[in-house]
JSON list of C-alpha atoms and ligand atoms in Angstrom, two decimals:
[
{"chain": "A", "resi": 1, "resn": "UNK", "atom": "CA", "xyz": [86.60, 120.07, 103.81]},
{"chain": "A", "resi": 2, "resn": "UNK", "atom": "CA", "xyz": [88.35, 116.83, 104.43]},
{"chain": "A", "resi": 3, "resn": "UNK", "atom": "CA", "xyz": [89.56, 114.52, 101.75]},
{"chain": "A", "resi": 4, "resn": "UNK", "atom": "CA", "xyz": [88.61, 110.91, 102.38]},
{"chain": "A", "resi": 5, "resn": "UNK", "atom": "CA", "xyz": [91.33, 108.36, 102.04]},
{"chain": "A", "resi": 6, "resn": "UNK", "atom": "CA", "xyz": [91.00, 106.16, 99.01]},
{"chain": "A", "resi": 7, "resn": "UNK", "atom": "CA", "xyz": [90.51, 102.67, 100.38]},
{"chain": "A", "resi": 8, "resn": "UNK", "atom": "CA", "xyz": [93.04, 100.16, 99.25]},
{"chain": "A", "resi": 9, "resn": "UNK", "atom": "CA", "xyz": [91.43, 97.13, 97.79]},
{"chain": "A", "resi": 10, "resn": "UNK", "atom": "CA", "xyz": [94.19, 94.70, 97.24]},
{"chain": "A", "resi": 11, "resn": "UNK", "atom": "CA", "xyz": [93.89, 90.97, 97.24]},
{"chain": "A", "resi": 12, "resn": "UNK", "atom": "CA", "xyz": [97.08, 89.09, 97.95]},
{"chain": "A", "resi": 13, "resn": "UNK", "atom": "CA", "xyz": [98.66, 87.93, 94.67]},
{"chain": "A", "resi": 14, "resn": "UNK", "atom": "CA", "xyz": [99.04, 84.39, 95.95]},
{"chain": "A", "resi": 15, "resn": "UNK", "atom": "CA", "xyz": [95.34, 84.10, 96.72]},
{"chain": "A", "resi": 16, "resn": "UNK", "atom": "CA", "xyz": [94.56, 85.62, 93.34]},
{"chain": "A", "resi": 17, "resn": "UNK", "atom": "CA", "xyz": [96.85, 83.13, 91.57]},
{"chain": "A", "resi": 18, "resn": "UNK", "atom": "CA", "xyz": [95.25, 80.20, 93.39]},
{"chain": "A", "resi": 19, "resn": "UNK", "atom": "CA", "xyz": [91.79, 81.46, 92.51]},
{"chain": "A", "resi": 20, "resn": "UNK", "atom": "CA", "xyz": [92.76, 81.97, 88.87]},
{"chain": "A", "resi": 21, "resn": "UNK", "atom": "CA", "xyz": [94.12, 78.43, 88.62]},
{"chain": "A", "resi": 22, "resn": "UNK", "atom": "CA", "xyz": [90.99, 77.07, 90.30]},
{"chain": "A", "resi": 23, "resn": "UNK", "atom": "CA", "xyz": [88.79, 79.04, 87.94]},
{"chain": "A", "resi": 24, "resn": "UNK", "atom": "CA", "xyz": [90.72, 77.80, 84.94]},
{"chain": "A", "resi": 25, "resn": "UNK", "atom": "CA", "xyz": [90.52, 74.22, 86.17]},
{"chain": "A", "resi": 26, "resn": "UNK", "atom": "CA", "xyz": [86.78, 74.47, 86.73]},
{"chain": "A", "resi": 27, "resn": "UNK", "atom": "CA", "xyz": [86.20, 75.92, 83.27]},
{"chain": "A", "resi": 28, "resn": "UNK", "atom": "CA", "xyz": [88.40, 73.18, 81.83]},
{"chain": "A", "resi": 29, "resn": "UNK", "atom": "CA", "xyz": [86.43, 70.59, 83.77]},
{"chain": "A", "resi": 30, "resn": "UNK", "atom": "CA", "xyz": [83.11, 71.92, 82.47]},
{"chain": "A", "resi": 31, "resn": "UNK", "atom": "CA", "xyz": [84.50, 71.84, 78.93]},
{"chain": "A", "resi": 32, "resn": "UNK", "atom": "CA", "xyz": [85.61, 68.24, 79.44]},
{"chain": "A", "resi": 33, "resn": "UNK", "atom": "CA", "xyz": [82.13, 67.47, 80.70]},
{"chain": "A", "resi": 34, "resn": "UNK", "atom": "CA", "xyz": [80.52, 68.91, 77.59]},
{"chain": "A", "resi": 35, "resn": "UNK", "atom": "CA", "xyz": [82.98, 67.03, 75.44]},
{"chain": "A", "resi": 36, "resn": "UNK", "atom": "CA", "xyz": [82.07, 63.79, 77.22]},
{"chain": "A", "resi": 37, "resn": "UNK", "atom": "CA", "xyz": [78.38, 64.57, 76.77]},
{"chain": "A", "resi": 38, "resn": "UNK", "atom": "CA", "xyz": [78.89, 65.17, 73.07]},
{"chain": "A", "resi": 39, "resn": "UNK", "atom": "CA", "xyz": [80.88, 61.97, 72.85]},
{"chain": "A", "resi": 40, "resn": "UNK", "atom": "CA", "xyz": [77.95, 60.06, 74.31]},
{"chain": "A", "resi": 41, "resn": "UNK", "atom": "CA", "xyz": [79.46, 59.48, 77.75]},
{"chain": "A", "resi": 42, "resn": "UNK", "atom": "CA", "xyz": [76.73, 61.03, 79.88]},
{"chain": "A", "resi": 43, "resn": "UNK", "atom": "CA", "xyz": [78.07, 59.69, 83.17]},
{"chain": "A", "resi": 44, "resn": "UNK", "atom": "CA", "xyz": [81.53, 61.21, 83.06]},
{"chain": "A", "resi": 45, "resn": "UNK", "atom": "CA", "xyz": [79.94, 64.19, 81.36]},
{"chain": "A", "resi": 46, "resn": "UNK", "atom": "CA", "xyz": [77.78, 65.00, 84.37]},
{"chain": "A", "resi": 47, "resn": "UNK", "atom": "CA", "xyz": [80.63, 64.20, 86.77]},
{"chain": "A", "resi": 48, "resn": "UNK", "atom": "CA", "xyz": [82.94, 66.70, 85.07]},
{"chain": "A", "resi": 49, "resn": "UNK", "atom": "CA", "xyz": [80.21, 69.31, 84.78]},
{"chain": "A", "resi": 50, "resn": "UNK", "atom": "CA", "xyz": [79.20, 69.04, 88.44]},
{"chain": "A", "resi": 51, "resn": "UNK", "atom": "CA", "xyz": [82.84, 69.07, 89.52]},
{"chain": "A", "resi": 52, "resn": "UNK", "atom": "CA", "xyz": [83.55, 72.13, 87.39]},
{"chain": "A", "resi": 53, "resn": "UNK", "atom": "CA", "xyz": [80.43, 73.98, 88.48]},
{"chain": "A", "resi": 54, "resn": "UNK", "atom": "CA", "xyz": [81.10, 73.32, 92.16]},
{"chain": "A", "resi": 55, "resn": "UNK", "atom": "CA", "xyz": [84.71, 74.48, 91.92]},
{"chain": "A", "resi": 56, "resn": "UNK", "atom": "CA", "xyz": [83.61, 77.53, 89.98]},
{"chain": "A", "resi": 57, "resn": "UNK", "atom": "CA", "xyz": [80.98, 78.39, 92.59]},
{"chain": "A", "resi": 58, "resn": "UNK", "atom": "CA", "xyz": [83.37, 77.85, 95.48]},
{"chain": "A", "resi": 59, "resn": "UNK", "atom": "CA", "xyz": [86.20, 79.90, 94.02]},
{"chain": "A", "resi": 60, "resn": "UNK", "atom": "CA", "xyz": [83.93, 82.78, 93.10]},
{"chain": "A", "resi": 61, "resn": "UNK", "atom": "CA", "xyz": [82.47, 82.65, 96.60]},
{"chain": "A", "resi": 62, "resn": "UNK", "atom": "CA", "xyz": [85.95, 82.84, 98.14]},
{"chain": "A", "resi": 63, "resn": "UNK", "atom": "CA", "xyz": [86.88, 85.70, 95.82]},
{"chain": "A", "resi": 64, "resn": "UNK", "atom": "CA", "xyz": [83.68, 87.53, 96.70]},
{"chain": "A", "resi": 65, "resn": "UNK", "atom": "CA", "xyz": [84.25, 87.03, 100.42]},
{"chain": "A", "resi": 66, "resn": "UNK", "atom": "CA", "xyz": [87.85, 88.19, 100.20]},
{"chain": "A", "resi": 67, "resn": "UNK", "atom": "CA", "xyz": [86.80, 91.33, 98.38]},
{"chain": "A", "resi": 68, "resn": "UNK", "atom": "CA", "xyz": [84.00, 92.02, 100.83]},
{"chain": "A", "resi": 69, "resn": "UNK", "atom": "CA", "xyz": [86.37, 91.61, 103.76]},
{"chain": "A", "resi": 70, "resn": "UNK", "atom": "CA", "xyz": [88.93, 93.95, 102.21]},
{"chain": "A", "resi": 71, "resn": "UNK", "atom": "CA", "xyz": [86.35, 96.62, 101.52]},
{"chain": "A", "resi": 72, "resn": "UNK", "atom": "CA", "xyz": [85.05, 96.28, 105.06]},
{"chain": "A", "resi": 73, "resn": "UNK", "atom": "CA", "xyz": [88.58, 96.64, 106.43]},
{"chain": "A", "resi": 74, "resn": "UNK", "atom": "CA", "xyz": [89.16, 99.71, 104.32]},
{"chain": "A", "resi": 75, "resn": "UNK", "atom": "CA", "xyz": [85.90, 101.25, 105.46]},
{"chain": "A", "resi": 76, "resn": "UNK", "atom": "CA", "xyz": [86.74, 100.50, 109.06]},
{"chain": "A", "resi": 77, "resn": "UNK", "atom": "CA", "xyz": [89.92, 102.52, 108.71]},
{"chain": "A", "resi": 78, "resn": "UNK", "atom": "CA", "xyz": [90.25, 104.38, 111.97]},
{"chain": "A", "resi": 79, "resn": "UNK", "atom": "CA", "xyz": [89.93, 108.13, 111.78]},
{"chain": "A", "resi": 80, "resn": "UNK", "atom": "CA", "xyz": [92.95, 110.33, 112.27]},
{"chain": "A", "resi": 81, "resn": "UNK", "atom": "CA", "xyz": [92.52, 113.23, 114.64]},
{"chain": "A", "resi": 82, "resn": "UNK", "atom": "CA", "xyz": [94.42, 116.48, 114.59]},
{"chain": "A", "resi": 83, "resn": "UNK", "atom": "CA", "xyz": [94.80, 118.49, 117.77]},
{"chain": "A", "resi": 84, "resn": "UNK", "atom": "CA", "xyz": [95.04, 122.23, 117.25]},
{"chain": "A", "resi": 85, "resn": "UNK", "atom": "CA", "xyz": [96.37, 124.22, 120.16]},
{"chain": "A", "resi": 86, "resn": "UNK", "atom": "CA", "xyz": [96.41, 127.94, 120.85]},
{"chain": "A", "resi": 87, "resn": "UNK", "atom": "CA", "xyz": [99.71, 128.71, 122.49]},
{"chain": "A", "resi": 88, "resn": "UNK", "atom": "CA", "xyz": [98.43, 131.95, 123.92]},
{"chain": "A", "resi": 89, "resn": "UNK", "atom": "CA", "xyz": [95.31, 130.93, 125.79]},
{"chain": "A", "resi": 90, "resn": "UNK", "atom": "CA", "xyz": [95.67, 127.21, 125.74]},
{"chain": "A", "resi": 91, "resn": "UNK", "atom": "CA", "xyz": [92.49, 126.50, 123.81]},
{"chain": "A", "resi": 92, "resn": "UNK", "atom": "CA", "xyz": [92.51, 123.01, 122.38]},
{"chain": "A", "resi": 93, "resn": "UNK", "atom": "CA", "xyz": [90.55, 121.97, 119.34]},
{"chain": "A", "resi": 94, "resn": "UNK", "atom": "CA", "xyz": [90.08, 118.48, 117.93]},
{"chain": "A", "resi": 95, "resn": "UNK", "atom": "CA", "xyz": [89.22, 117.99, 114.31]},
{"chain": "A", "resi": 96, "resn": "UNK", "atom": "CA", "xyz": [89.53, 115.41, 111.58]},
{"chain": "A", "resi": 97, "resn": "UNK", "atom": "CA", "xyz": [92.88, 115.06, 109.95]},
{"chain": "A", "resi": 98, "resn": "UNK", "atom": "CA", "xyz": [93.17, 116.99, 106.74]},
{"chain": "A", "resi": 99, "resn": "UNK", "atom": "CA", "xyz": [95.64, 116.34, 104.00]},
{"chain": "A", "resi": 100, "resn": "UNK", "atom": "CA", "xyz": [98.69, 118.51, 104.49]},
{"chain": "A", "resi": 101, "resn": "UNK", "atom": "CA", "xyz": [98.43, 118.59, 108.27]},
{"chain": "A", "resi": 102, "resn": "UNK", "atom": "CA", "xyz": [101.66, 118.30, 110.19]},
{"chain": "A", "resi": 103, "resn": "UNK", "atom": "CA", "xyz": [102.77, 119.01, 113.72]},
{"chain": "A", "resi": 104, "resn": "UNK", "atom": "CA", "xyz": [103.73, 122.67, 114.37]},
{"chain": "A", "resi": 105, "resn": "UNK", "atom": "CA", "xyz": [101.88, 123.78, 111.26]},
{"chain": "A", "resi": 106, "resn": "UNK", "atom": "CA", "xyz": [99.93, 126.99, 111.66]},
{"chain": "A", "resi": 107, "resn": "UNK", "atom": "CA", "xyz": [96.20, 126.45, 111.66]},
{"chain": "A", "resi": 108, "resn": "UNK", "atom": "CA", "xyz": [93.18, 128.72, 111.81]},
{"chain": "A", "resi": 109, "resn": "UNK", "atom": "CA", "xyz": [92.92, 131.65, 114.15]},
{"chain": "A", "resi": 110, "resn": "UNK", "atom": "CA", "xyz": [91.87, 131.00, 117.72]},
{"chain": "A", "resi": 111, "resn": "UNK", "atom": "CA", "xyz": [88.18, 131.73, 118.19]},
{"chain": "A", "resi": 112, "resn": "UNK", "atom": "CA", "xyz": [88.91, 133.14, 121.64]},
{"chain": "A", "resi": 113, "resn": "UNK", "atom": "CA", "xyz": [91.90, 135.43, 121.25]},
{"chain": "A", "resi": 114, "resn": "UNK", "atom": "CA", "xyz": [92.31, 135.52, 117.45]},
{"chain": "A", "resi": 115, "resn": "UNK", "atom": "CA", "xyz": [95.89, 134.32, 117.74]},
{"chain": "A", "resi": 116, "resn": "UNK", "atom": "CA", "xyz": [97.21, 131.82, 115.19]},
{"chain": "A", "resi": 117, "resn": "UNK", "atom": "CA", "xyz": [96.72, 128.30, 116.44]},
{"chain": "A", "resi": 118, "resn": "UNK", "atom": "CA", "xyz": [99.27, 125.55, 115.91]},
{"chain": "A", "resi": 119, "resn": "UNK", "atom": "CA", "xyz": [98.80, 121.84, 115.29]},
{"chain": "A", "resi": 120, "resn": "UNK", "atom": "CA", "xyz": [100.18, 120.12, 118.36]},
{"chain": "A", "resi": 121, "resn": "UNK", "atom": "CA", "xyz": [99.56, 116.49, 117.59]},
{"chain": "A", "resi": 122, "resn": "UNK", "atom": "CA", "xyz": [98.19, 114.11, 115.02]},
{"chain": "A", "resi": 123, "resn": "UNK", "atom": "CA", "xyz": [97.10, 110.65, 116.02]},
{"chain": "A", "resi": 124, "resn": "UNK", "atom": "CA", "xyz": [95.08, 107.73, 114.87]},
{"chain": "A", "resi": 125, "resn": "UNK", "atom": "CA", "xyz": [92.32, 106.50, 117.08]},
{"chain": "A", "resi": 126, "resn": "UNK", "atom": "CA", "xyz": [92.91, 102.82, 117.50]},
{"chain": "A", "resi": 127, "resn": "UNK", "atom": "CA", "xyz": [89.89, 100.80, 118.40]},
{"chain": "A", "resi": 128, "resn": "UNK", "atom": "CA", "xyz": [90.90, 97.29, 119.25]},
{"chain": "A", "resi": 129, "resn": "UNK", "atom": "CA", "xyz": [88.42, 94.87, 117.85]},
{"chain": "A", "resi": 130, "resn": "UNK", "atom": "CA", "xyz": [89.68, 91.58, 116.63]},
{"chain": "A", "resi": 131, "resn": "UNK", "atom": "CA", "xyz": [86.74, 89.42, 117.54]},
{"chain": "A", "resi": 132, "resn": "UNK", "atom": "CA", "xyz": [85.05, 87.62, 114.73]},
{"chain": "A", "resi": 133, "resn": "UNK", "atom": "CA", "xyz": [87.81, 88.21, 112.25]},
{"chain": "A", "resi": 134, "resn": "UNK", "atom": "CA", "xyz": [88.79, 85.22, 110.25]},
{"chain": "A", "resi": 135, "resn": "UNK", "atom": "CA", "xyz": [91.93, 84.82, 108.25]},
{"chain": "A", "resi": 136, "resn": "UNK", "atom": "CA", "xyz": [91.93, 83.33, 104.81]},
{"chain": "A", "resi": 137, "resn": "UNK", "atom": "CA", "xyz": [94.52, 80.68, 104.42]},
{"chain": "B", "resi": 201, "resn": "ZN", "atom": "ZN1", "xyz": [93.67, 131.56, 121.98]}
]
């Protein structure tokens, strides 16, 4: 039984603030457009509405993309491997990291000689892959 890590889904507060302001502006713009429509000014009415709708669509798209990217990054989280070593016969076992694992901790019995095995190392498998990653600015 291994407990999966809860993926962190955090969007940078600055990006969030920018998006919130943009969203507010777009809603405001749409409201202005409706007001202009109601006031009989159809031309500025449609201008404001289109402007607001476009900004709204763009900002929600950016927000959606940022979320998707964060989730993808969290899912791509490299697995952590624990090496369990039998000090008596030298048998080495690799398994997924489990919560509570630490180096020199006693693990299960050795399947070969029934001696208590010890965790000898814990490491994260790093797979370098930076191609195709874009940064939001
Ligand atoms: Zn052994």
